[in-house]
Structures are given as C-alpha cells and as structure tokens.
Amino acid sequence: MTNSTTYRKIHVSASRSYDIIIGDGILATLGEQVQKLFGKCRLAMLTDSNVNALHGAKITEILTAAGYDVCKYVIPAGEESKSAENMLAFLNFMAENKLTRSDALIAFGGGVVGDLGGLSASLYLRGIPYIQVPTTLLAAVDSSVGGKTAIDIPAGKNLVGAFYQPHLVCCDTKLMDTLHPDIYRDGCAEVIKYGVILDAALYNKLQTPPFNRIDVVARCVEIKRDVVQEDEFDNGKRGLLNFGHTFGHAIEKLSNFTISHGSAVAKGMVIAARIAPLCGLAEIEKELTELLTHYGFNLDCPYTAEQMYEIILSDKKRRGGNLTLVLPHTLGDCHLVTMPVEEVLEKLKNVV
Ligand code: GLY
C-alpha cells in the first residue's frame, strides 16, 4: 500500500470475506485497492452533495489516475434522500451508463449513501460488487461494516433492505477532519454504544476525549466484526448493536429526522438504561448520562411513551407480539430482553 503512514487492516469472514482498511490518507490508495480486487472495470460512484463538494474531485482524480472510468451520481445530503425514488433513479442511472456485472459500485459518504448504495449494489443486475468508503465517524464504525443495507419508506426507517456484504471498506480517517462537530458527535454516540455493550476498557478510554481516532475506529470495527461473524443475519447476538436504536429510531422518526441519528441514539441509550433496573438489571444511567453529556448530547426526550410506542409497533425487530430490547447491565455487558410490546409501553411510561 502506498501513500499511507499508519493504517489498520481488519479482516471479516462472513458470507463474503473482505478487508476493512482504516488510516489517515488511505483514500490515496483506493485506485490500487480497486485494481487488486477487480482489475479493469468501470465504476459507478454514489455520493452526496456535501461530500461531493468537499472530496468529489479528489476521489475522482485518484480513481481516474488508476485508469478507471467513473460515472458519478450525487444525491442531496440528508436522511430524506434514503428513499425508494432516489434508489430507482440511481439504478436507472447505472443501467443508462451500461454498467455490467463485472463493474463495481463505490459508496462514498455517510450512512445514507452507504445504505442506499449497498442496497442498489445488491439489486442491480441481481448483485454487483461494491466498496464502502465511509466519510463520517458514524459510517466508519457502524453502517459501512457488516452488510446491512436499506432505504427508508413512509412507515419507517430502514424497513426495506438486504444483507449484502461489501468487497472492501476503505476508511480514510483524515476525511473526518472536515466533519461538522455535530456530525462528528453523532458518530461518538455509536462509539460509546460499543463501549457499553461489549467493551468496558473502550468505555473508560472515552472518558477523556479527544480519543485516538484510528485506534478507536479500529476497536469499534473489531467489535462489530466479531459480532457479525457470529450472527451475520441478525438472529441473536447482532441485536446487541441495536442498543439505543429502538427508541432512537422512534425519536428520529417522530422528529421528522430533525433530530439526528446519533443524538436520537444517545437519548435512546439513556431510555434503555432507565428501563434496565425495572427488569432486574443494574443501574448505569447516571454514569452513561454523565459521559453523553460530556460529549455534548442533549438527553431530553421530547415525546411521550404513547407517541414512541406507535412507531415502535412497526419496528422491524418486532417478532409477532414481542420485542427484544437491548438493556445494559454493567458497562461492557448488555442483555437482550424479550417482552410483549404492551410491556414495552408500560416500561416507557415509567421512564419518559
Ligand atoms: N447497525 C446495526 C447492525 O449493523 O447490526
């Protein structure tokens, strides 16, 4: 690998095996990586308006210099873009550009681009290879890894999707220098999540920010890799990664996505921590609230239990009349607790 100083490589063995490379400046090696994986081919690149303005010319130059013909499709930045309409338009764009199964897709952006790009890759010609190039902390530690792809539909977030693993994740931590502090903080919620669910040592390290970005991203990715290898299709342990997300998704949706994913997950983690002692688990709410507040999160929940419950009823994790909540016990140890959905409402009424 050229043009990089220190980088980390993490290998994932799931239904597809692939590497995740993480480091400052490694975007410069993307052409070389594509060459190694696919040789000569054409590339479709999906990105959003913010990322395109900041880094679009640079990535195109890197890929063109490596001999690639890139057709780029830009969606407006923001969660509203993760729609069926945008996905169909992008699929049509790839067809108009005559991409074939021996070509590949690059998803260059945050979670919206990664999820929509991944789902498009799984559908176009019944599946073409794709590379995730995450540009946000949140995408780097969560959505770009593990093969969950999705779009939102009016009934809820991520309700249409597929498990479809990428062929490579190329995570240039230097790109995060240009992130707005609010967007960076969003990613910190997911990083804190990993500490609470599975790694008390990581949690302790996060008490004294700023953290070493490459080390922390690599640790989160290792944790996620281990979970995905054990339960790729989300029938058990992978549920732990949803800590804070059942309530977080409801808050995001109720706010019409004006509350960002990370902020909503932070609120959702605190709600879960309040419910935990009602289910016989330990109380970590105080510690967690202190850490999240230290990172600048507003933890007030502006919605009622009943409002959240309405949204939770269409949560894709509901199985019949039951829902499995991720509840913290001690730091680094969370439990999956299944209960009837009506009981979720009762618990919520006690804590929001
Ligand atoms: N973002 C949760 C998961 O990948 O399972």
Short mmCIF file of C-alpha atoms in Angstrom, two decimals, residues 3-170:
data_model
loop_
_atom_site.label_atom_id
_atom_site.label_comp_id
_atom_site.label_asym_id
_atom_site.label_seq_id
_atom_site.Cartn_x
_atom_site.Cartn_y
_atom_site.Cartn_z
CA ASN A 3 0.87 6.92 0.26
CA SER A 4 -0.22 5.96 3.74
CA THR A 5 1.57 6.22 7.03
CA THR A 6 -0.05 4.05 9.68
CA TYR A 7 -3.10 2.07 8.83
CA ARG A 8 -5.01 -0.87 10.25
CA LYS A 9 -6.42 -3.81 8.34
CA ILE A 10 -9.27 -5.85 9.81
CA HIS A 11 -10.50 -8.95 8.03
CA VAL A 12 -14.15 -10.00 8.06
CA SER A 13 -15.16 -13.60 7.34
CA ALA A 14 -18.89 -13.55 6.68
CA SER A 15 -20.91 -14.74 3.66
CA ARG A 16 -18.27 -12.74 1.84
CA SER A 17 -14.75 -12.22 3.18
CA TYR A 18 -13.33 -8.74 2.92
CA ASP A 19 -10.91 -6.29 4.44
CA ILE A 20 -11.60 -3.07 6.23
CA ILE A 21 -8.66 -0.70 5.97
CA ILE A 22 -8.50 2.27 8.28
CA GLY A 23 -5.98 5.09 8.31
CA ASP A 24 -5.24 8.76 7.72
CA GLY A 25 -4.86 9.43 3.99
CA ILE A 26 -5.58 5.93 2.72
CA LEU A 27 -8.08 7.25 0.18
CA ALA A 28 -4.99 7.80 -1.96
CA THR A 29 -4.63 4.02 -2.23
CA LEU A 30 -8.21 3.39 -3.40
CA GLY A 31 -7.25 3.01 -7.07
CA GLU A 32 -4.66 0.42 -6.12
CA GLN A 33 -7.20 -1.42 -3.95
CA VAL A 34 -9.81 -1.47 -6.72
CA GLN A 35 -7.17 -2.74 -9.13
CA LYS A 36 -6.26 -5.58 -6.74
CA LEU A 37 -9.87 -6.62 -6.28
CA PHE A 38 -11.41 -6.15 -9.70
CA GLY A 39 -8.70 -5.37 -12.23
CA LYS A 40 -10.02 -3.46 -15.20
CA CYS A 41 -13.66 -2.44 -14.84
CA ARG A 42 -15.97 0.59 -14.83
CA LEU A 43 -17.06 2.22 -11.61
CA ALA A 44 -20.34 3.81 -10.57
CA MET A 45 -19.90 6.14 -7.64
CA LEU A 46 -22.73 7.22 -5.35
CA THR A 47 -22.11 10.23 -3.15
CA ASP A 48 -24.00 13.14 -1.61
CA SER A 49 -23.90 16.87 -2.26
CA ASN A 50 -21.80 17.71 0.84
CA VAL A 51 -19.20 15.00 0.32
CA ASN A 52 -19.07 15.74 -3.39
CA ALA A 53 -18.36 19.43 -2.75
CA LEU A 54 -15.57 18.63 -0.29
CA HIS A 55 -13.94 15.50 -1.68
CA GLY A 56 -15.59 14.61 -5.01
CA ALA A 57 -12.83 15.96 -7.21
CA LYS A 58 -10.15 14.24 -5.14
CA ILE A 59 -11.65 10.73 -5.26
CA THR A 60 -12.38 11.04 -8.98
CA GLU A 61 -8.78 12.11 -9.59
CA ILE A 62 -7.45 9.13 -7.58
CA LEU A 63 -9.60 6.65 -9.49
CA THR A 64 -9.00 8.25 -12.87
CA ALA A 65 -5.25 8.25 -12.25
CA ALA A 66 -5.52 4.50 -11.65
CA GLY A 67 -7.16 4.16 -15.10
CA TYR A 68 -10.82 3.96 -14.05
CA ASP A 69 -13.77 5.41 -15.86
CA VAL A 70 -16.09 6.70 -13.09
CA CYS A 71 -19.74 7.65 -13.55
CA LYS A 72 -20.82 9.66 -10.55
CA TYR A 73 -24.33 10.08 -9.14
CA VAL A 74 -24.92 12.74 -6.47
CA ILE A 75 -27.90 12.72 -4.11
CA PRO A 76 -28.82 15.64 -1.83
CA ALA A 77 -27.24 15.29 1.63
CA GLY A 78 -29.67 14.20 4.36
CA GLU A 79 -31.78 11.29 5.58
CA GLU A 80 -34.70 12.23 3.25
CA SER A 81 -32.51 11.05 0.38
CA LYS A 82 -32.58 7.44 1.57
CA SER A 83 -35.73 6.88 -0.46
CA ALA A 84 -37.07 4.39 -2.96
CA GLU A 85 -37.29 7.21 -5.54
CA ASN A 86 -33.58 8.00 -5.25
CA MET A 87 -32.66 4.35 -5.35
CA LEU A 88 -34.68 3.74 -8.51
CA ALA A 89 -33.18 6.81 -10.14
CA PHE A 90 -29.68 5.60 -9.27
CA LEU A 91 -30.40 2.08 -10.56
CA ASN A 92 -31.65 3.62 -13.78
CA PHE A 93 -28.50 5.77 -13.97
CA MET A 94 -26.32 2.65 -13.74
CA ALA A 95 -28.40 0.97 -16.46
CA GLU A 96 -28.17 4.05 -18.70
CA ASN A 97 -24.41 4.00 -18.18
CA LYS A 98 -24.43 0.33 -19.17
CA LEU A 99 -22.72 -0.98 -16.08
CA THR A 100 -22.38 -4.76 -16.15
CA ARG A 101 -21.83 -7.43 -13.53
CA SER A 102 -18.09 -7.18 -13.97
CA ASP A 103 -18.22 -3.50 -12.97
CA ALA A 104 -18.41 -2.17 -9.41
CA LEU A 105 -20.04 0.47 -7.27
CA ILE A 106 -18.38 2.80 -4.78
CA ALA A 107 -20.49 4.25 -1.96
CA PHE A 108 -18.63 7.40 -0.93
CA GLY A 109 -20.26 9.14 2.01
CA GLY A 110 -22.01 8.64 5.33
CA GLY A 111 -24.71 6.20 6.38
CA VAL A 112 -27.33 7.35 3.87
CA VAL A 113 -25.02 6.90 0.89
CA GLY A 114 -23.63 3.62 2.26
CA ASP A 115 -27.06 2.10 2.93
CA LEU A 116 -28.63 3.23 -0.34
CA GLY A 117 -25.50 2.35 -2.31
CA GLY A 118 -25.25 -1.08 -0.73
CA LEU A 119 -28.90 -1.90 -1.42
CA SER A 120 -28.56 -0.67 -5.01
CA ALA A 121 -25.49 -2.90 -5.45
CA SER A 122 -27.45 -5.90 -4.17
CA LEU A 123 -30.32 -5.24 -6.61
CA TYR A 124 -28.65 -4.04 -9.79
CA LEU A 125 -28.39 -7.00 -12.19
CA ARG A 126 -29.18 -9.14 -9.09
CA GLY A 127 -25.93 -8.04 -7.49
CA ILE A 128 -22.71 -6.26 -8.41
CA PRO A 129 -19.64 -5.78 -6.20
CA TYR A 130 -19.34 -2.66 -4.08
CA ILE A 131 -16.88 -0.81 -1.90
CA GLN A 132 -17.80 1.28 1.10
CA VAL A 133 -15.78 4.48 1.51
CA PRO A 134 -17.24 5.97 4.71
CA THR A 135 -16.68 9.66 5.33
CA THR A 136 -18.35 10.07 8.73
CA LEU A 137 -17.37 8.61 12.08
CA LEU A 138 -20.80 7.01 12.31
CA ALA A 139 -20.50 5.28 8.95
CA ALA A 140 -16.93 4.22 9.74
CA VAL A 141 -17.79 2.45 12.99
CA ASP A 142 -21.23 1.15 12.13
CA SER A 143 -23.08 1.35 8.83
CA SER A 144 -20.21 0.66 6.43
CA VAL A 145 -19.37 -2.62 8.17
CA GLY A 146 -21.43 -5.79 8.30
CA GLY A 147 -23.51 -5.69 5.14
CA LYS A 148 -26.80 -4.22 6.36
CA THR A 149 -28.19 -2.10 3.54
CA ALA A 150 -31.52 -0.30 3.42
CA ILE A 151 -33.75 2.54 2.38
CA ASP A 152 -36.49 4.25 4.40
CA ILE A 153 -40.17 4.03 3.46
CA PRO A 154 -43.01 6.20 4.81
CA ALA A 155 -43.82 3.63 7.52
CA GLY A 156 -40.31 3.75 8.96
CA LYS A 157 -36.57 3.89 8.73
CA ASN A 158 -34.61 1.03 7.14
CA LEU A 159 -37.75 -1.04 6.59
CA VAL A 160 -36.65 -2.19 3.11
CA GLY A 161 -33.19 -3.64 2.78
CA ALA A 162 -30.90 -6.62 2.34
CA PHE A 163 -27.86 -8.22 3.90
CA TYR A 164 -25.20 -7.68 1.28
CA GLN A 165 -21.56 -7.55 2.29
CA PRO A 166 -19.19 -5.16 0.54
CA HIS A 167 -15.96 -6.31 -1.12
CA LEU A 168 -13.88 -3.74 0.74
CA VAL A 169 -14.28 -0.93 3.26
CA CYS A 170 -11.74 1.85 2.78
#
